[in-house]
Amino acid sequence: AQSVTQPDIHITVSEGASLELRCNYSYGATPYLFWYVQSPGQGLQLLLKYFSGDTLVQGIKGFEAEFKRSQSSFNLRKPSVHWSDAAEYFCAVGANQAGTALIFGKGTTLSVSS
Amino acid sequence: KAGVTQTPRYLIKTRGQQVTLSCSPISGHRSVSWYQQTPGQGLQFLFEYFSETQRNKGNFPGRFSGRQFSNSRSEMNVSTLELGDSALYLCASSRGVFEETQYFGPGTRLLVL
């Protein structure tokens, strides 16, 4: 069955430090992968996506992610975290050829300390 | 371009009642999907509509239903509400049916008492 695992429920990072959020997926075919961010009381905002091609994907707000097929991973990274990055982050895989019918991980809450 | 809009934003119902939530997709988008978000189960896919046809359905009971109109607007209905239906219901729209990006609305927060 298709699934997405985000091993870290909560991460605290100092402002200005680097960030890596982990995501592992289980999917039979070539996956469509996404990272979304959700601030309290808000909907989901797309950070970046991977459909095919270059395995290093650049997104908004300085985020990037790398697709590693051999490790079934799609980790999100940012070189320098800002206090405004504090939010909940969700990794998702598209369960069909459209990349829709998303299967989400449980999310990782990011706190930023000063 | 306006984003995905959902109405109402907040709703309080009692057990046994039914509820209808509305979603207006981004202009030009023909696919609408619905998701339920709860603290316990996280984000779960409900169903997806494209050109008024349901294309995919998640693992939810038949009390959850939806439809899409010719202008791509969508509604979802939950009948015989249970306490466990309290959740944030998110709608997302995309342009078509291949390699699409979904854009989410702000959600409707439903509280069942």
PDB file of C-alpha atoms in Angstrom:
ATOM      1  CA  ALA A   1       0.000   0.000   0.000  1.00  0.00           C
ATOM      2  CA  GLN A   2       1.109   3.519  -0.687  1.00  0.00           C
ATOM      3  CA  SER A   3       2.293   5.451   2.338  1.00  0.00           C
ATOM      4  CA  VAL A   4       4.363   8.406   3.454  1.00  0.00           C
ATOM      5  CA  THR A   5       6.391   8.500   6.645  1.00  0.00           C
ATOM      6  CA  GLN A   6       7.711  11.592   8.327  1.00  0.00           C
ATOM      7  CA  PRO A   7       9.804  10.213  11.196  1.00  0.00           C
ATOM      8  CA  ASP A   8      10.112  13.468  13.114  1.00  0.00           C
ATOM      9  CA  ILE A   9       6.957  14.752  14.793  1.00  0.00           C
ATOM     10  CA  HIS A  10       8.556  17.912  16.132  1.00  0.00           C
ATOM     11  CA  ILE A  11      11.866  19.636  15.386  1.00  0.00           C
ATOM     12  CA  THR A  12      13.360  22.749  16.958  1.00  0.00           C
ATOM     13  CA  VAL A  13      16.009  24.679  15.052  1.00  0.00           C
ATOM     14  CA  SER A  14      17.840  27.863  15.946  1.00  0.00           C
ATOM     15  CA  GLU A  15      17.234  30.833  13.702  1.00  0.00           C
ATOM     16  CA  GLY A  16      19.920  30.929  11.038  1.00  0.00           C
ATOM     17  CA  ALA A  17      20.720  27.231  11.353  1.00  0.00           C
ATOM     18  CA  SER A  18      20.169  24.730   8.573  1.00  0.00           C
ATOM     19  CA  LEU A  19      17.130  22.492   8.381  1.00  0.00           C
ATOM     20  CA  GLU A  20      16.403  19.039   7.037  1.00  0.00           C
ATOM     21  CA  LEU A  21      12.976  17.430   7.314  1.00  0.00           C
ATOM     22  CA  ARG A  22      12.819  13.755   6.452  1.00  0.00           C
ATOM     23  CA  CYS A  23      10.258  12.029   4.274  1.00  0.00           C
ATOM     24  CA  ASN A  24      10.128   8.397   3.156  1.00  0.00           C
ATOM     25  CA  TYR A  25       7.510   7.040   0.805  1.00  0.00           C
ATOM     26  CA  SER A  26       6.232   3.694  -0.342  1.00  0.00           C
ATOM     27  CA  TYR A  27       4.878   3.683  -3.879  1.00  0.00           C
ATOM     28  CA  GLY A  28       5.056   1.119  -6.641  1.00  0.00           C
ATOM     29  CA  ALA A  29       5.639   3.366  -9.621  1.00  0.00           C
ATOM     30  CA  THR A  30       7.563   6.584 -10.175  1.00  0.00           C
ATOM     31  CA  PRO A  31       6.127   8.856  -7.516  1.00  0.00           C
ATOM     32  CA  TYR A  32       4.852  12.377  -7.746  1.00  0.00           C
ATOM     33  CA  LEU A  33       6.139  14.006  -4.562  1.00  0.00           C
ATOM     34  CA  PHE A  34       5.199  17.218  -2.821  1.00  0.00           C
ATOM     35  CA  TRP A  35       6.022  19.281   0.222  1.00  0.00           C
ATOM     36  CA  TYR A  36       3.335  21.533   1.663  1.00  0.00           C
ATOM     37  CA  VAL A  37       3.458  23.924   4.608  1.00  0.00           C
ATOM     38  CA  GLN A  38       0.577  24.813   6.902  1.00  0.00           C
ATOM     39  CA  SER A  39       0.527  27.728   9.321  1.00  0.00           C
ATOM     40  CA  PRO A  40      -1.934  27.627  12.237  1.00  0.00           C
ATOM     41  CA  GLY A  41      -5.515  27.995  11.071  1.00  0.00           C
ATOM     42  CA  GLN A  42      -4.497  28.096   7.428  1.00  0.00           C
ATOM     43  CA  GLY A  43      -4.770  25.837   4.422  1.00  0.00           C
ATOM     44  CA  LEU A  44      -1.812  24.168   2.743  1.00  0.00           C
ATOM     45  CA  GLN A  45       0.722  26.068   0.677  1.00  0.00           C
ATOM     46  CA  LEU A  46       2.828  24.217  -1.880  1.00  0.00           C
ATOM     47  CA  LEU A  47       6.575  24.555  -1.274  1.00  0.00           C
ATOM     48  CA  LEU A  48       7.842  22.364  -4.103  1.00  0.00           C
ATOM     49  CA  LYS A  49       7.076  19.306  -6.182  1.00  0.00           C
ATOM     50  CA  TYR A  50       8.841  16.514  -8.030  1.00  0.00           C
ATOM     51  CA  PHE A  51       7.350  14.906 -11.107  1.00  0.00           C
ATOM     52  CA  SER A  52      10.396  13.835 -13.098  1.00  0.00           C
ATOM     53  CA  GLY A  53      13.795  15.030 -14.281  1.00  0.00           C
ATOM     54  CA  ASP A  54      16.349  16.679 -12.029  1.00  0.00           C
ATOM     55  CA  THR A  55      16.237  15.026  -8.630  1.00  0.00           C
ATOM     56  CA  LEU A  56      17.134  18.250  -6.816  1.00  0.00           C
ATOM     57  CA  VAL A  57      14.078  20.469  -6.777  1.00  0.00           C
ATOM     58  CA  GLN A  58      13.999  24.134  -5.855  1.00  0.00           C
ATOM     59  CA  GLY A  59      10.944  25.640  -4.243  1.00  0.00           C
ATOM     60  CA  ILE A  60       9.671  28.832  -2.746  1.00  0.00           C
ATOM     61  CA  LYS A  61      11.027  30.581   0.358  1.00  0.00           C
ATOM     62  CA  GLY A  62      14.516  29.130  -0.186  1.00  0.00           C
ATOM     63  CA  PHE A  63      13.506  25.484   0.264  1.00  0.00           C
ATOM     64  CA  GLU A  64      14.841  22.585  -1.770  1.00  0.00           C
ATOM     65  CA  ALA A  65      14.295  18.839  -1.757  1.00  0.00           C
ATOM     66  CA  GLU A  66      16.160  15.884  -3.197  1.00  0.00           C
ATOM     67  CA  PHE A  67      14.491  12.791  -4.589  1.00  0.00           C
ATOM     68  CA  LYS A  68      16.499   9.649  -3.875  1.00  0.00           C
ATOM     69  CA  ARG A  69      14.875   6.632  -5.475  1.00  0.00           C
ATOM     70  CA  SER A  70      17.287   4.148  -3.886  1.00  0.00           C
ATOM     71  CA  GLN A  71      16.331   5.369  -0.422  1.00  0.00           C
ATOM     72  CA  SER A  72      12.660   6.100  -1.202  1.00  0.00           C
ATOM     73  CA  SER A  73      13.225   9.525   0.296  1.00  0.00           C
ATOM     74  CA  PHE A  74      12.332  13.111  -0.513  1.00  0.00           C
ATOM     75  CA  ASN A  75      13.920  15.204   2.234  1.00  0.00           C
ATOM     76  CA  LEU A  76      13.287  18.931   2.516  1.00  0.00           C
ATOM     77  CA  ARG A  77      16.171  21.275   3.240  1.00  0.00           C
ATOM     78  CA  LYS A  78      16.801  24.939   3.879  1.00  0.00           C
ATOM     79  CA  PRO A  79      20.275  26.393   4.489  1.00  0.00           C
ATOM     80  CA  SER A  80      19.214  29.116   6.930  1.00  0.00           C
ATOM     81  CA  VAL A  81      15.948  29.067   8.840  1.00  0.00           C
ATOM     82  CA  HIS A  82      13.977  32.223   9.604  1.00  0.00           C
ATOM     83  CA  TRP A  83      11.543  32.619  12.501  1.00  0.00           C
ATOM     84  CA  SER A  84       8.702  32.884   9.982  1.00  0.00           C
ATOM     85  CA  ASP A  85       9.396  29.301   8.866  1.00  0.00           C
ATOM     86  CA  ALA A  86       7.817  27.966  12.061  1.00  0.00           C
ATOM     87  CA  ALA A  87       4.860  25.898  10.851  1.00  0.00           C
ATOM     88  CA  GLU A  88       3.786  22.350  10.128  1.00  0.00           C
ATOM     89  CA  TYR A  89       5.287  20.658   7.103  1.00  0.00           C
ATOM     90  CA  PHE A  90       3.683  17.844   5.174  1.00  0.00           C
ATOM     91  CA  CYS A  91       5.214  15.496   2.644  1.00  0.00           C
ATOM     92  CA  ALA A  92       2.804  13.887   0.177  1.00  0.00           C
ATOM     93  CA  VAL A  93       2.779  11.445  -2.710  1.00  0.00           C
ATOM     94  CA  GLY A  94       0.288  11.575  -5.556  1.00  0.00           C
ATOM     95  CA  ALA A  95      -1.560   8.286  -5.749  1.00  0.00           C
ATOM     96  CA  ASN A  96      -2.398   8.426  -9.448  1.00  0.00           C
ATOM     97  CA  GLN A  97      -1.032   9.594 -12.783  1.00  0.00           C
ATOM     98  CA  ALA A  98      -2.413  13.060 -12.244  1.00  0.00           C
ATOM     99  CA  GLY A  99      -0.446  13.448  -9.035  1.00  0.00           C
ATOM    100  CA  THR A 100      -3.699  14.089  -7.219  1.00  0.00           C
ATOM    101  CA  ALA A 101      -5.469  11.958  -4.560  1.00  0.00           C
ATOM    102  CA  LEU A 102      -2.575  12.837  -2.290  1.00  0.00           C
ATOM    103  CA  ILE A 103      -1.380  10.572   0.486  1.00  0.00           C
ATOM    104  CA  PHE A 104       0.098  12.692   3.249  1.00  0.00           C
ATOM    105  CA  GLY A 105       2.557  12.001   5.988  1.00  0.00           C
ATOM    106  CA  LYS A 106       1.580  12.873   9.556  1.00  0.00           C
ATOM    107  CA  GLY A 107       3.527  16.106   9.387  1.00  0.00           C
ATOM    108  CA  THR A 108       6.519  17.630  11.157  1.00  0.00           C
ATOM    109  CA  THR A 109       6.065  20.677  13.355  1.00  0.00           C
ATOM    110  CA  LEU A 110       8.980  23.068  13.092  1.00  0.00           C
ATOM    111  CA  SER A 111       9.753  25.448  15.939  1.00  0.00           C
ATOM    112  CA  VAL A 112      12.398  28.142  15.515  1.00  0.00           C
ATOM    113  CA  SER A 113      14.298  29.387  18.540  1.00  0.00           C
ATOM    114  CA  SER A 114      16.073  32.738  18.718  1.00  0.00           C
TER     115      SER A 114
ATOM    116  CA  LYS B   1      -6.058  35.317  -9.952  1.00  0.00           C
ATOM    117  CA  ALA B   2      -8.256  34.407  -6.993  1.00  0.00           C
ATOM    118  CA  GLY B   3      -7.398  31.269  -5.053  1.00  0.00           C
ATOM    119  CA  VAL B   4      -9.587  28.411  -3.958  1.00  0.00           C
ATOM    120  CA  THR B   5     -12.470  29.623  -1.824  1.00  0.00           C
ATOM    121  CA  GLN B   6     -14.434  27.573   0.655  1.00  0.00           C
ATOM    122  CA  THR B   7     -17.670  28.416   2.400  1.00  0.00           C
ATOM    123  CA  PRO B   8     -18.545  28.523   5.152  1.00  0.00           C
ATOM    124  CA  ARG B   9     -15.263  28.858   7.039  1.00  0.00           C
ATOM    125  CA  TYR B  10     -16.700  27.655  10.326  1.00  0.00           C
ATOM    126  CA  LEU B  11     -19.669  25.498  11.125  1.00  0.00           C
ATOM    127  CA  ILE B  12     -21.212  23.998  14.257  1.00  0.00           C
ATOM    128  CA  LYS B  13     -23.651  21.108  13.954  1.00  0.00           C
ATOM    129  CA  THR B  14     -25.118  18.506  16.264  1.00  0.00           C
ATOM    130  CA  ARG B  15     -24.967  14.738  15.953  1.00  0.00           C
ATOM    131  CA  GLY B  16     -27.392  13.304  13.437  1.00  0.00           C
ATOM    132  CA  GLN B  17     -27.627  16.447  11.346  1.00  0.00           C
ATOM    133  CA  GLN B  18     -26.274  16.779   7.837  1.00  0.00           C
ATOM    134  CA  VAL B  19     -23.969  19.411   6.427  1.00  0.00           C
ATOM    135  CA  THR B  20     -23.016  20.736   2.991  1.00  0.00           C
ATOM    136  CA  LEU B  21     -19.685  22.414   2.322  1.00  0.00           C
ATOM    137  CA  SER B  22     -18.880  24.388  -0.804  1.00  0.00           C
ATOM    138  CA  CYS B  23     -15.696  24.876  -2.784  1.00  0.00           C
ATOM    139  CA  SER B  24     -14.988  27.212  -5.699  1.00  0.00           C
ATOM    140  CA  PRO B  25     -11.808  26.283  -7.578  1.00  0.00           C
ATOM    141  CA  ILE B  26      -9.288  28.590  -9.158  1.00  0.00           C
ATOM    142  CA  SER B  27     -10.593  29.945 -12.445  1.00  0.00           C
ATOM    143  CA  GLY B  28      -9.775  27.496 -15.256  1.00  0.00           C
ATOM    144  CA  HIS B  29      -9.273  24.543 -12.924  1.00  0.00           C
ATOM    145  CA  ARG B  30     -11.514  21.594 -13.656  1.00  0.00           C
ATOM    146  CA  SER B  31     -10.453  19.151 -10.956  1.00  0.00           C
ATOM    147  CA  VAL B  32     -11.512  19.447  -7.321  1.00  0.00           C
ATOM    148  CA  SER B  33     -10.434  17.207  -4.473  1.00  0.00           C
ATOM    149  CA  TRP B  34     -11.537  17.084  -0.864  1.00  0.00           C
ATOM    150  CA  TYR B  35      -9.506  16.153   2.206  1.00  0.00           C
ATOM    151  CA  GLN B  36     -10.301  15.721   5.875  1.00  0.00           C
ATOM    152  CA  GLN B  37      -7.769  16.833   8.477  1.00  0.00           C
ATOM    153  CA  THR B  38      -8.011  15.680  12.081  1.00  0.00           C
ATOM    154  CA  PRO B  39      -5.397  15.616  14.869  1.00  0.00           C
ATOM    155  CA  GLY B  40      -5.619  11.847  15.118  1.00  0.00           C
ATOM    156  CA  GLN B  41      -5.757  10.709  11.506  1.00  0.00           C
ATOM    157  CA  GLY B  42      -3.999  13.620   9.844  1.00  0.00           C
ATOM    158  CA  LEU B  43      -4.819  14.538   6.260  1.00  0.00           C
ATOM    159  CA  GLN B  44      -6.933  11.990   4.450  1.00  0.00           C
ATOM    160  CA  PHE B  45      -8.178  12.034   0.874  1.00  0.00           C
ATOM    161  CA  LEU B  46     -11.965  11.972   0.515  1.00  0.00           C
ATOM    162  CA  PHE B  47     -12.719  12.185  -3.208  1.00  0.00           C
ATOM    163  CA  GLU B  48     -11.797  13.862  -6.459  1.00  0.00           C
ATOM    164  CA  TYR B  49     -13.995  15.235  -9.215  1.00  0.00           C
ATOM    165  CA  PHE B  50     -13.152  16.191 -12.765  1.00  0.00           C
ATOM    166  CA  SER B  51     -15.679  17.488 -15.266  1.00  0.00           C
ATOM    167  CA  GLU B  52     -18.570  16.570 -12.961  1.00  0.00           C
ATOM    168  CA  THR B  53     -17.399  12.937 -12.630  1.00  0.00           C
ATOM    169  CA  GLN B  54     -15.952  11.341  -9.531  1.00  0.00           C
ATOM    170  CA  ARG B  55     -12.526   9.999 -10.504  1.00  0.00           C
ATOM    171  CA  ASN B  56     -11.180   8.764  -7.213  1.00  0.00           C
ATOM    172  CA  LYS B  57     -12.588   8.026  -3.797  1.00  0.00           C
ATOM    173  CA  GLY B  58     -10.871   7.554  -0.461  1.00  0.00           C
ATOM    174  CA  ASN B  59     -11.748   5.126   2.270  1.00  0.00           C
ATOM    175  CA  PHE B  60     -14.673   6.908   3.898  1.00  0.00           C
ATOM    176  CA  PRO B  61     -18.199   5.685   4.647  1.00  0.00           C
ATOM    177  CA  GLY B  62     -21.081   6.391   2.323  1.00  0.00           C
ATOM    178  CA  ARG B  63     -22.250   9.208   4.602  1.00  0.00           C
ATOM    179  CA  PHE B  64     -19.640  11.299   2.832  1.00  0.00           C
ATOM    180  CA  SER B  65     -20.621  12.305  -0.673  1.00  0.00           C
ATOM    181  CA  GLY B  66     -19.830  14.999  -3.143  1.00  0.00           C
ATOM    182  CA  ARG B  67     -20.643  16.428  -6.486  1.00  0.00           C
ATOM    183  CA  GLN B  68     -19.265  18.860  -9.020  1.00  0.00           C
ATOM    184  CA  PHE B  69     -21.206  21.296 -11.115  1.00  0.00           C
ATOM    185  CA  SER B  70     -20.681  22.355 -14.721  1.00  0.00           C
ATOM    186  CA  ASN B  71     -18.829  25.488 -13.579  1.00  0.00           C
ATOM    187  CA  SER B  72     -16.387  23.224 -11.648  1.00  0.00           C
ATOM    188  CA  ARG B  73     -17.665  24.335  -8.261  1.00  0.00           C
ATOM    189  CA  SER B  74     -17.988  21.425  -5.881  1.00  0.00           C
ATOM    190  CA  GLU B  75     -19.951  20.542  -2.802  1.00  0.00           C
ATOM    191  CA  MET B  76     -19.464  17.805  -0.267  1.00  0.00           C
ATOM    192  CA  ASN B  77     -22.167  16.510   2.001  1.00  0.00           C
ATOM    193  CA  VAL B  78     -21.931  14.599   5.231  1.00  0.00           C
ATOM    194  CA  SER B  79     -25.130  13.007   6.456  1.00  0.00           C
ATOM    195  CA  THR B  80     -25.949  11.719   9.942  1.00  0.00           C
ATOM    196  CA  LEU B  81     -23.050  13.577  11.520  1.00  0.00           C
ATOM    197  CA  GLU B  82     -20.960  11.866  14.183  1.00  0.00           C
ATOM    198  CA  LEU B  83     -18.683  13.457  16.768  1.00  0.00           C
ATOM    199  CA  GLY B  84     -15.704  12.039  14.886  1.00  0.00           C
ATOM    200  CA  ASP B  85     -16.583  14.064  11.824  1.00  0.00           C
ATOM    201  CA  SER B  86     -15.303  17.179  13.565  1.00  0.00           C
ATOM    202  CA  ALA B  87     -12.406  18.238  11.385  1.00  0.00           C
ATOM    203  CA  LEU B  88     -10.956  20.760   9.009  1.00  0.00           C
ATOM    204  CA  TYR B  89     -12.220  19.982   5.524  1.00  0.00           C
ATOM    205  CA  LEU B  90      -9.882  21.152   2.799  1.00  0.00           C
ATOM    206  CA  CYS B  91     -10.664  21.565  -0.843  1.00  0.00           C
ATOM    207  CA  ALA B  92      -7.977  21.614  -3.517  1.00  0.00           C
ATOM    208  CA  SER B  93      -8.167  22.377  -7.209  1.00  0.00           C
ATOM    209  CA  SER B  94      -5.955  21.557 -10.171  1.00  0.00           C
ATOM    210  CA  ARG B  95      -6.092  22.222 -13.852  1.00  0.00           C
ATOM    211  CA  GLY B  96      -6.422  18.761 -15.365  1.00  0.00           C
ATOM    212  CA  VAL B  97      -5.658  15.101 -14.959  1.00  0.00           C
ATOM    213  CA  PHE B  98      -1.952  14.630 -15.655  1.00  0.00           C
ATOM    214  CA  GLU B  99       1.000  15.732 -13.583  1.00  0.00           C
ATOM    215  CA  GLU B 100      -0.991  18.345 -11.804  1.00  0.00           C
ATOM    216  CA  THR B 101      -0.314  20.526  -8.806  1.00  0.00           C
ATOM    217  CA  GLN B 102      -3.115  20.925  -6.326  1.00  0.00           C
ATOM    218  CA  TYR B 103      -3.801  24.300  -4.736  1.00  0.00           C
ATOM    219  CA  PHE B 104      -5.579  24.262  -1.424  1.00  0.00           C
ATOM    220  CA  GLY B 105      -8.239  26.514   0.004  1.00  0.00           C
ATOM    221  CA  PRO B 106      -8.303  27.734   3.626  1.00  0.00           C
ATOM    222  CA  GLY B 107     -10.685  24.988   4.709  1.00  0.00           C
ATOM    223  CA  THR B 108     -13.986  24.711   6.521  1.00  0.00           C
ATOM    224  CA  ARG B 109     -13.729  23.897  10.197  1.00  0.00           C
ATOM    225  CA  LEU B 110     -16.652  21.692  11.250  1.00  0.00           C
ATOM    226  CA  LEU B 111     -17.466  21.085  14.892  1.00  0.00           C
ATOM    227  CA  VAL B 112     -20.012  18.389  15.705  1.00  0.00           C
ATOM    228  CA  LEU B 113     -21.550  18.559  19.189  1.00  0.00           C
TER     229      LEU B 113
END
